[in-house]
XYZ file of C-alpha atoms in Angstrom:
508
model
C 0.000 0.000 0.000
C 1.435 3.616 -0.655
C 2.001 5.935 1.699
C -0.264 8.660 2.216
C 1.934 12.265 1.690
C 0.356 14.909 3.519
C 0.788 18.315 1.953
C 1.731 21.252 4.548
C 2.511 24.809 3.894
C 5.822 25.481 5.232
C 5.410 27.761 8.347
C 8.121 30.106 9.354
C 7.666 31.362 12.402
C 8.935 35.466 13.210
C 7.986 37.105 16.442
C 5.847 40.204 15.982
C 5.042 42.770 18.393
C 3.134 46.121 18.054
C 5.831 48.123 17.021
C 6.112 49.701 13.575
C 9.005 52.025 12.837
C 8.213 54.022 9.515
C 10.640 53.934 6.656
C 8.668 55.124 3.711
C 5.783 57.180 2.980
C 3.405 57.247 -0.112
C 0.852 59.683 -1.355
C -1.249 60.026 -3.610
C -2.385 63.179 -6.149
C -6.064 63.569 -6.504
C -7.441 62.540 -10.129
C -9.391 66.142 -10.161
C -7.993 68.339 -12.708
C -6.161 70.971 -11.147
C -5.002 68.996 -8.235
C -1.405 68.939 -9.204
C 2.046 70.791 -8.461
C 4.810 72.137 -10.014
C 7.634 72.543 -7.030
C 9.247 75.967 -6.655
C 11.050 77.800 -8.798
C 11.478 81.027 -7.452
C 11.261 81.847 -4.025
C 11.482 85.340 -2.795
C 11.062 86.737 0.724
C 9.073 83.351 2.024
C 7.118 83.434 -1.014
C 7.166 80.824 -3.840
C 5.709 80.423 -7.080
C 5.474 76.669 -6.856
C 4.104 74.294 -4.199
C 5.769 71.561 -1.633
C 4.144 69.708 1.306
C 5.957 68.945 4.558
C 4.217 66.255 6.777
C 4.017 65.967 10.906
C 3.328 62.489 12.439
C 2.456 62.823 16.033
C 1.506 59.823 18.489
C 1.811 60.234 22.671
C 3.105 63.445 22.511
C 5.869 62.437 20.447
C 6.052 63.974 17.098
C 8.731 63.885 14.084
C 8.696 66.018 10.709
C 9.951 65.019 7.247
C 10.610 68.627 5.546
C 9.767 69.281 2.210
C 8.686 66.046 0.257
C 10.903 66.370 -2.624
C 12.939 63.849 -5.267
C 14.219 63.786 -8.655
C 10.675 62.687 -9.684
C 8.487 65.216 -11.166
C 6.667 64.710 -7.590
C 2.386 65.723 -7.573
C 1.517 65.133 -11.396
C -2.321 64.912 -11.269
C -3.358 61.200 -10.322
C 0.165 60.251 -9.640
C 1.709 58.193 -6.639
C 4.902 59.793 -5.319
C 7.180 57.507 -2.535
C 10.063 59.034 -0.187
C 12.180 56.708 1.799
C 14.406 56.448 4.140
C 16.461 59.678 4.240
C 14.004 61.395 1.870
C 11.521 61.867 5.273
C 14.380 62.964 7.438
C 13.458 62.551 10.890
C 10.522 60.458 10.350
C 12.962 57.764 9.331
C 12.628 54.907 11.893
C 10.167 56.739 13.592
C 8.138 54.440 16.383
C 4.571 53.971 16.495
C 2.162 51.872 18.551
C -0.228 49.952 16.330
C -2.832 50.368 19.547
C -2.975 54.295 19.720
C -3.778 57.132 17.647
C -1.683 58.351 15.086
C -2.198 61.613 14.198
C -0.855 63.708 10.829
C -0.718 67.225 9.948
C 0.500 68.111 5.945
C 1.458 71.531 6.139
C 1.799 73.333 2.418
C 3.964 76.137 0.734
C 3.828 78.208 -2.028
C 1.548 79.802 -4.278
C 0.966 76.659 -6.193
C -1.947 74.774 -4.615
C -2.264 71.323 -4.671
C -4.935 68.605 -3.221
C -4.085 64.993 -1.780
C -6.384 61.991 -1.675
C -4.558 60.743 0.966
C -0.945 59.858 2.450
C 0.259 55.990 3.644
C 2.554 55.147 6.510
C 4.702 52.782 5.722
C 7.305 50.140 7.249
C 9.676 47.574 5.787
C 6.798 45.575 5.080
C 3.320 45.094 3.845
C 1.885 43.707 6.281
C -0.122 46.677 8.006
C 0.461 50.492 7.201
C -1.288 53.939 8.447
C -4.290 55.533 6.015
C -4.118 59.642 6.498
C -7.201 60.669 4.248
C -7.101 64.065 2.930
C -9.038 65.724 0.246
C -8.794 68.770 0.598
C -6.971 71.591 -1.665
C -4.147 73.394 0.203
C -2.505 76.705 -0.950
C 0.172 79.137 0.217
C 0.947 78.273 4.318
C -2.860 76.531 4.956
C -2.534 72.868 6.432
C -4.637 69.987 6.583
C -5.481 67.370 10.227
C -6.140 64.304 10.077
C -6.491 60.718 11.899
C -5.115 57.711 10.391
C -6.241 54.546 10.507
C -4.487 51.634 10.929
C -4.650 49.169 7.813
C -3.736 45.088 8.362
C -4.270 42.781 5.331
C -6.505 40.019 5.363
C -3.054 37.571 5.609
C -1.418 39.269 8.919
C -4.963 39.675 10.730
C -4.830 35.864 10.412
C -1.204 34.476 10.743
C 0.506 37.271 12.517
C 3.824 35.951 10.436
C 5.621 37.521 7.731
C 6.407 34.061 6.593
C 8.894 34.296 3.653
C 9.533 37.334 1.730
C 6.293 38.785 2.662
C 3.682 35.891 2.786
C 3.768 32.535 4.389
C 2.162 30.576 0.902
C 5.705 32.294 -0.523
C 7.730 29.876 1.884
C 6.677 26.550 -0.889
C 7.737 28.472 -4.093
C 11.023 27.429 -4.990
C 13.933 30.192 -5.743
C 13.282 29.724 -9.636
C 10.087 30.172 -8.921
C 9.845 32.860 -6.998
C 9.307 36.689 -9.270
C 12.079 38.850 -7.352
C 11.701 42.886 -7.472
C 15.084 44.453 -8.630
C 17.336 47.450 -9.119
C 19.559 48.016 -11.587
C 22.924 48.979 -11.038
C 22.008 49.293 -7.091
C 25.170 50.333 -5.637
C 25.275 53.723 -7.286
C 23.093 54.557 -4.374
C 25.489 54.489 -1.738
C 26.532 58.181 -2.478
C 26.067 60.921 -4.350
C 28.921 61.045 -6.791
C 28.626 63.560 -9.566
C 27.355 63.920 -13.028
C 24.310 61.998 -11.425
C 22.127 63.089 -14.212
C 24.238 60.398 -16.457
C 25.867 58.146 -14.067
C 22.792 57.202 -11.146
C 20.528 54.796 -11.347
C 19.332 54.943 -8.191
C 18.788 57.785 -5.305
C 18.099 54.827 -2.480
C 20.987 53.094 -0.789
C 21.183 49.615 -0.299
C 19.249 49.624 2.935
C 16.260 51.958 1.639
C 16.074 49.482 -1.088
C 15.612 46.626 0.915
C 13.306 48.900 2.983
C 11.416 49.373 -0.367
C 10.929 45.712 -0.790
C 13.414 45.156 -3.112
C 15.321 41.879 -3.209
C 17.356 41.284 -6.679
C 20.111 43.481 -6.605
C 22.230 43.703 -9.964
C 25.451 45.457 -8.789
C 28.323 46.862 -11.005
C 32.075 46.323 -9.486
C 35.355 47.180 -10.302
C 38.992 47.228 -8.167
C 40.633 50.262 -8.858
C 42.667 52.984 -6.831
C 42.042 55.471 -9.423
C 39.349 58.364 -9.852
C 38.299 58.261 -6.369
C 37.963 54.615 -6.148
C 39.641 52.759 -2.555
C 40.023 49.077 -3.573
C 36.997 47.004 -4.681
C 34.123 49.297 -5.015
C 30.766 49.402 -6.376
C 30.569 51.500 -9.732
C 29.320 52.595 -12.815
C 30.652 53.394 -16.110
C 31.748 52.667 -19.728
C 35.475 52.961 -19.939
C 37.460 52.944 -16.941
C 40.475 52.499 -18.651
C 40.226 56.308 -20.282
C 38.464 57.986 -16.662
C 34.743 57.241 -17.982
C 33.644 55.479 -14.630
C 32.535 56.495 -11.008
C 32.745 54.818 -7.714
C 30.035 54.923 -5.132
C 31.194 52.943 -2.444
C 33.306 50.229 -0.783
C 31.440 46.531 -1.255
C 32.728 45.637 1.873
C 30.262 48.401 3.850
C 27.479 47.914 0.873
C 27.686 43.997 1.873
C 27.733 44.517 5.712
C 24.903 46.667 5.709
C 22.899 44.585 3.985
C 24.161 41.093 6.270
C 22.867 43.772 9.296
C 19.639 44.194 7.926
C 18.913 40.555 7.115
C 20.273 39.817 10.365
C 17.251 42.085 11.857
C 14.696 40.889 9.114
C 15.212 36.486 9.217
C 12.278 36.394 6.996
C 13.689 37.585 3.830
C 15.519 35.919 1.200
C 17.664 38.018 -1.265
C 19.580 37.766 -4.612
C 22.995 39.561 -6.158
C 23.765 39.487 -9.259
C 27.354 40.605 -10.324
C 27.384 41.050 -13.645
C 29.425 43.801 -15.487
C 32.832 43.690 -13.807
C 35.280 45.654 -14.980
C 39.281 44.984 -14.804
C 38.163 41.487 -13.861
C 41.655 40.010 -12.853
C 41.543 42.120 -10.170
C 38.283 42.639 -9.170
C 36.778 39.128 -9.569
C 39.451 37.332 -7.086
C 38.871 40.264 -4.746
C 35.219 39.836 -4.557
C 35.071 36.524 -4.240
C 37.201 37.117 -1.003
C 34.962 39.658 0.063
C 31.646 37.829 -0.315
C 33.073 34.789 1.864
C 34.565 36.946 4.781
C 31.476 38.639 5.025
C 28.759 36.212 4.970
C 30.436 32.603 5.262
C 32.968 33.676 8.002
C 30.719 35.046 10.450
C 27.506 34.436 12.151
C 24.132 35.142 10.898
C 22.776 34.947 7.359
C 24.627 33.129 5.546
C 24.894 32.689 1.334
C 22.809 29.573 -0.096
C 24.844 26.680 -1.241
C 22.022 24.566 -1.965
C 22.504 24.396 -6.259
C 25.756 23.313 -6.081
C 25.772 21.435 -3.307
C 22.675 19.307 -4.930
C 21.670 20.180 -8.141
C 18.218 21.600 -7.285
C 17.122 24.894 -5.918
C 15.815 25.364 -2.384
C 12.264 26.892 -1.695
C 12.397 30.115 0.285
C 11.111 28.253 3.332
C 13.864 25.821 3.174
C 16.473 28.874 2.642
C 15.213 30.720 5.298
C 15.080 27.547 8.020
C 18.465 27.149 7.352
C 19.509 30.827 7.532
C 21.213 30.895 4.291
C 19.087 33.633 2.854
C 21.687 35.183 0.326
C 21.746 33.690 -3.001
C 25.013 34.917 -5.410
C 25.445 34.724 -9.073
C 28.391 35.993 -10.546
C 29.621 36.446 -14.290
C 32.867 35.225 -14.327
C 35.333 35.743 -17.580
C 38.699 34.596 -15.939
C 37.771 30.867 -14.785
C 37.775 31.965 -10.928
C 34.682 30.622 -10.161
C 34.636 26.698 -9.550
C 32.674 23.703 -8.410
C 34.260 24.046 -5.112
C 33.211 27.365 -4.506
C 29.518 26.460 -3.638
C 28.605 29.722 -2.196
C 28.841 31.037 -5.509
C 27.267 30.423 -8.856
C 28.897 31.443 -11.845
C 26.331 33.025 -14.409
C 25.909 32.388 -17.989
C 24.287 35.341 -19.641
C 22.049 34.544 -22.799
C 20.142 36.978 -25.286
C 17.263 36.423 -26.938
C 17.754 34.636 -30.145
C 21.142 33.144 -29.124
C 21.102 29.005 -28.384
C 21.897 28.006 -25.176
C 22.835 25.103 -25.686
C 26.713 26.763 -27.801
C 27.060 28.033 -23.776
C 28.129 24.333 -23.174
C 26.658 24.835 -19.676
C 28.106 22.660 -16.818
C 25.692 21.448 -13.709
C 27.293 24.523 -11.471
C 26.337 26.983 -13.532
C 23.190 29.103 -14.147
C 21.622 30.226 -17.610
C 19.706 33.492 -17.744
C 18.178 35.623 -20.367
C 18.175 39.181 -20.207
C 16.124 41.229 -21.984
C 18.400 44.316 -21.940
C 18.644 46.423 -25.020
C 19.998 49.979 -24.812
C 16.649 51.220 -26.941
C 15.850 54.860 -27.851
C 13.442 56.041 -24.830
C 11.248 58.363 -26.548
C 8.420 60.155 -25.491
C 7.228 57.045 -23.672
C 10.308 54.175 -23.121
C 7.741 52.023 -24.970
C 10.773 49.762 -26.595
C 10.639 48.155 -23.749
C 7.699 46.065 -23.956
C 8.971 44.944 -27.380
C 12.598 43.659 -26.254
C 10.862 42.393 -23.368
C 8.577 40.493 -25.818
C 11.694 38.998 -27.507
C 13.010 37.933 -24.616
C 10.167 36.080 -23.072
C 9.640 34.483 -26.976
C 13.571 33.699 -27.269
C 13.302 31.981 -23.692
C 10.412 29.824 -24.475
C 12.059 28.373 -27.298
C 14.961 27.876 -25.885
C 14.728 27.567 -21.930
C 17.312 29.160 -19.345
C 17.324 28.882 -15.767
C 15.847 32.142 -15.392
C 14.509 34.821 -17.425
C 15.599 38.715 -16.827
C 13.488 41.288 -17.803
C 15.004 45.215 -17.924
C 13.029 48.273 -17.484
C 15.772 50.724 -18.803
C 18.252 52.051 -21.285
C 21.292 54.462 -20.652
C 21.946 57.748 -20.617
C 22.597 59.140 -24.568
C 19.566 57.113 -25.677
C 16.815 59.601 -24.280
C 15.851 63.108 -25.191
C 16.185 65.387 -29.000
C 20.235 65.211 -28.334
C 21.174 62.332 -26.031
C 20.828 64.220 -22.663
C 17.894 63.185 -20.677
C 18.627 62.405 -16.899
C 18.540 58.717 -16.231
C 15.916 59.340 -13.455
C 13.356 61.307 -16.162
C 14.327 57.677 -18.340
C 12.909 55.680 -15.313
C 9.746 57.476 -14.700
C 8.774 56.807 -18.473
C 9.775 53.265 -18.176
C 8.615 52.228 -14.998
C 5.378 52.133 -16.397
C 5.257 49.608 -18.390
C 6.606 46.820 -16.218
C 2.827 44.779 -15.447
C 1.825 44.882 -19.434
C 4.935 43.733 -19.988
C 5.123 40.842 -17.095
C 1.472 40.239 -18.354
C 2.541 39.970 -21.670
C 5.274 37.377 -20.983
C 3.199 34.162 -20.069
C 4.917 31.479 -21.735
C 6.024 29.803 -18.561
C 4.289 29.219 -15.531
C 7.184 30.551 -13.390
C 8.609 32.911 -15.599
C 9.586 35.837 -15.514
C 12.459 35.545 -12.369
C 13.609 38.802 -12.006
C 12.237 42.241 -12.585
C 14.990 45.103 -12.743
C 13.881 48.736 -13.074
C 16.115 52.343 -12.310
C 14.355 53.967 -9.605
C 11.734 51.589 -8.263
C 10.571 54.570 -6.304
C 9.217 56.661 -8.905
C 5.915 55.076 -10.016
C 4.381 57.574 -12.015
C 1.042 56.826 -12.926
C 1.686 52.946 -13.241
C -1.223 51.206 -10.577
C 1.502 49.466 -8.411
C 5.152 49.921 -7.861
C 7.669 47.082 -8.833
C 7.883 45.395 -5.503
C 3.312 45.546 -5.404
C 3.726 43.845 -8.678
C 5.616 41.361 -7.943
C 4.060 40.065 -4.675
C 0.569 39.727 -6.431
C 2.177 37.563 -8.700
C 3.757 35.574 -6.752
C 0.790 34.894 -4.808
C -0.866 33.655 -8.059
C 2.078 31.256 -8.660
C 1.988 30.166 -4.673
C -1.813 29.377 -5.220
C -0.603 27.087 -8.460
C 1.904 25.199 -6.103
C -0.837 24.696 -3.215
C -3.256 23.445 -5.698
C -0.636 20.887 -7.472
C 0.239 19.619 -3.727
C -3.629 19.186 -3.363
C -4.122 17.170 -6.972
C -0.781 14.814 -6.008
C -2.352 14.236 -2.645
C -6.081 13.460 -4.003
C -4.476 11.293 -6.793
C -2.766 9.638 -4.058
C -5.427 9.278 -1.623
C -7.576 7.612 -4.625
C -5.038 5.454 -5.523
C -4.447 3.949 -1.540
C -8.493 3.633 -1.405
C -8.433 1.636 -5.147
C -5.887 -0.675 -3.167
C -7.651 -0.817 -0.178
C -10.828 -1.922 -2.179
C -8.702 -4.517 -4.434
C -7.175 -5.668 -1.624
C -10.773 -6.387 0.646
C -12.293 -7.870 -2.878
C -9.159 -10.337 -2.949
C -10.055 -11.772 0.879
C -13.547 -12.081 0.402
């Protein structure tokens, strides 16, 4: 008789209290015509001929205040979401509330620009619970706006209380190749501010905010260099070292620590990096390698996943969070560095659309994935994306990879009449086009893998962000799983009750 295999959700358990520090706020531009802002231009004697919005939080006679809301985003477009993290709402940054009191929020305006708010969200690392601060009403020159706000729980914490893996305990049974991650591209540039930021950033979020964001696919650029301002092995950006035409925004050794600190604080979440341009790789790839080991195989806590090479078969999120190694690493390696011995570390084959995998001669340590990445003309609109994404996700169904990549971006030279739009005025064009084009590529049940956009902040008019996005659809691929489970277990159920019954015919 078969055994009977009982289907269980795998349950992470992560203490919760009723604490919720704050470390991003979103709001949201009434659709009314008129309801918009342009930010100040001029400002003269206390008066401006723009608008801006500064927001008070208040709980317990304890109060903090962001200053004036502001990014490289063309921030209170009519019907438009805007999103400031971390550092972007100063003081408010960590901020501590009580779930079980009243929170209380005054948005103060400026200017002679008026503006009207349907409301403002309180956010945390998570999306779990946040705070709803109605508004609706139009604010001019120094006039400001009171309101309550009302504490929001979904439908999955009022029930489980756990954060499960990467946001949802049905997330726990998807398997890594499974799972959709949210991504940044080139994420280190924002570790500082650098110059020429118009061209060279991709991002105005460090690596914390990011992960505060909800991000968890982090494409990084690296180099080792002592030269134009660089201190060893840094994370960059750039064309051309060799002739000055790259920046350096960091050391990886801090970028990695403060990310092993904040998984350290945050056991529930399973992240990727993906090291992929690296420049003056003699130098740099050795280096990193080093790096990557001291930091997160050499000391307690989190440690990187060694589950692929170690077996052949990815881990699900549940298993890689049980065991604490919550860091997965995949590395494009041109010098031979990267080994079977080195299990920590998978070496990555990168494949474009239209090319055959199969010429890649792939060994059993190594990983295969397409990227969609095409350095298109932006436009009016960054619509070229949704056609090289289309290419991609055709390419990769007829020729499968591990996982399938799919860029929201192009580079500086390739947007604007002469070449010289920011990067960040690139993104908000492009970030809106990320669900038709994850909608659009449904080949594959678990496809795409990861999502990579330039400032995942700036949403535009797009209904959800990147990391909103992806958790819906990863729900809808944790609900596939479940129901698989179920059909194996009713198939087997059937089959033990057919015995049974043969079995009782066979004594009488």
């Amino acid at each position: 008789m078969k055994m009977l295999v009982k289907v269980s959700l795998a349950i992470i358990v992560i203490s919760t209290c009723n604490c919720f520090n704050i470390s991003k706020m979103s709001t949201k531009t009434s659709s009314i015509p008129g309801s918009g802002m342009d930010k100040p231009g001029i400002s003269f004697f206390g008066w401006s001929n723009g608008g801006s919005y500064s927001i008070t939080i208040c709980q317990d006679e304890r109060c903090c205040t962001t200053g004036k809301l502001n990014t490289e985003d063309n921030n209170w477009e009519v019907g438009q979401v805007d999103w400031f993290v971390g550092s972007q709402i100063e003081e408010c940054s960590y901020f501590s509330l009580n779930t079980e009191s009243p929170v209380l929020l005054t948005l103060q305006h400026k200017g002679a620009n008026a503006g009207l708010l349907e409301w403002i969200k309180i956010h945390s690392w998570h999306s779990a619970f946040d705070f709803l601060c109605v508004v609706e009403e139009r604010l001019d020159y120094s006039s400001k706006h009171v309101t309550n706000c009302e504490l929001q729980e979904t439908d999955h914490w009022k029930s489980s209380k756990e954060f499960g893996c990467n946001g949802r305990l049905e997330f726990c049974d998807l398997r890594f190749d499974q799972f959709l991650f949210p991504g940044t591209h080139n994420s280190g540039t924002g570790q500082s501010e650098g110059v020429y930021k118009c061209a060279y950033k991709n991002q105005d979020l460090n690596i914390v905010e990011q992960l505060e964001f909800g991000i968890r696919f982090f494409d990084i650029d690296v180099i080792y260099s002592t030269t134009f301002g660089c201190s060893g092995l840094e994370t960059g950006h750039g064309s051309h070292p060799e002739i000055g035409l790259y920046q350096c925004y960091g050391r990886m050794d801090a970028l990695l620590r403060q990310m092993k600190k904040w998984l350290d604080q945050h056991p529930s979440e399973v992240v990727a990096l993906n090291f992929g341009n690296i420049d003056w790789p003699e130098e740099t790839i050795p280096s990193l390698m080093e790096t990557l080991i001291e930091e997160f195989s050499l000391q307690d806590g989190v440690r990187i996943n060694k589950a692929f090479k170690a077996t052949g078969s990815w881990p699900t999120l549940g298993e890689a969070v049980k065991s604490n190694e919550r860091l997965f690493i995949f590395l494009r390696d041109s010098i031979g560095a990267v080994t079977e011995n080195e299990l920590e570390i998978v070496k990555e084959i990168k494949v474009k659309p239209g090319h055959d995998v199969a010429s890649k001669n792939l060994t059993e340590f190594e990983a295969s994935i397409t990227t969609s990445y095409k350095a298109g003309d932006v436009g009016s609109d960054c619509s070229f994306v949704l056609r090289s994404n289309a290419d991609a996700c055709k390419s990769e169904n007829q020729t499968e990879t591990d996982f399938l990549k799919l860029s929201f971006f192009s580079k500086f030279g390739k947007g604007g009449a002469i070449g010289t739009e920011c990067v960040h005025k690139m993104a908000r064009k492009c970030n809106q086009w990320v669900k038709q084009a994850v909608d659009q590529c449904n080949y594959r049940n678990f496809k795409p893998n990861f999502l990579l956009v330039d400032y995942p902040n700036y949403q535009a008019l797009a209904e959800q962000n990147i990391v909103q996005l992806c958790q819906a659809v990863n729900m809808e691929r944790a609900n596939m799983v479940i129901k698989n489970k179920e059909g194996v277990m009713e198939q087997v159920v059937e089959e033990d009750m057919s015995e049974n019954r043969s079995e009782q015919e066979d004594q009488i």
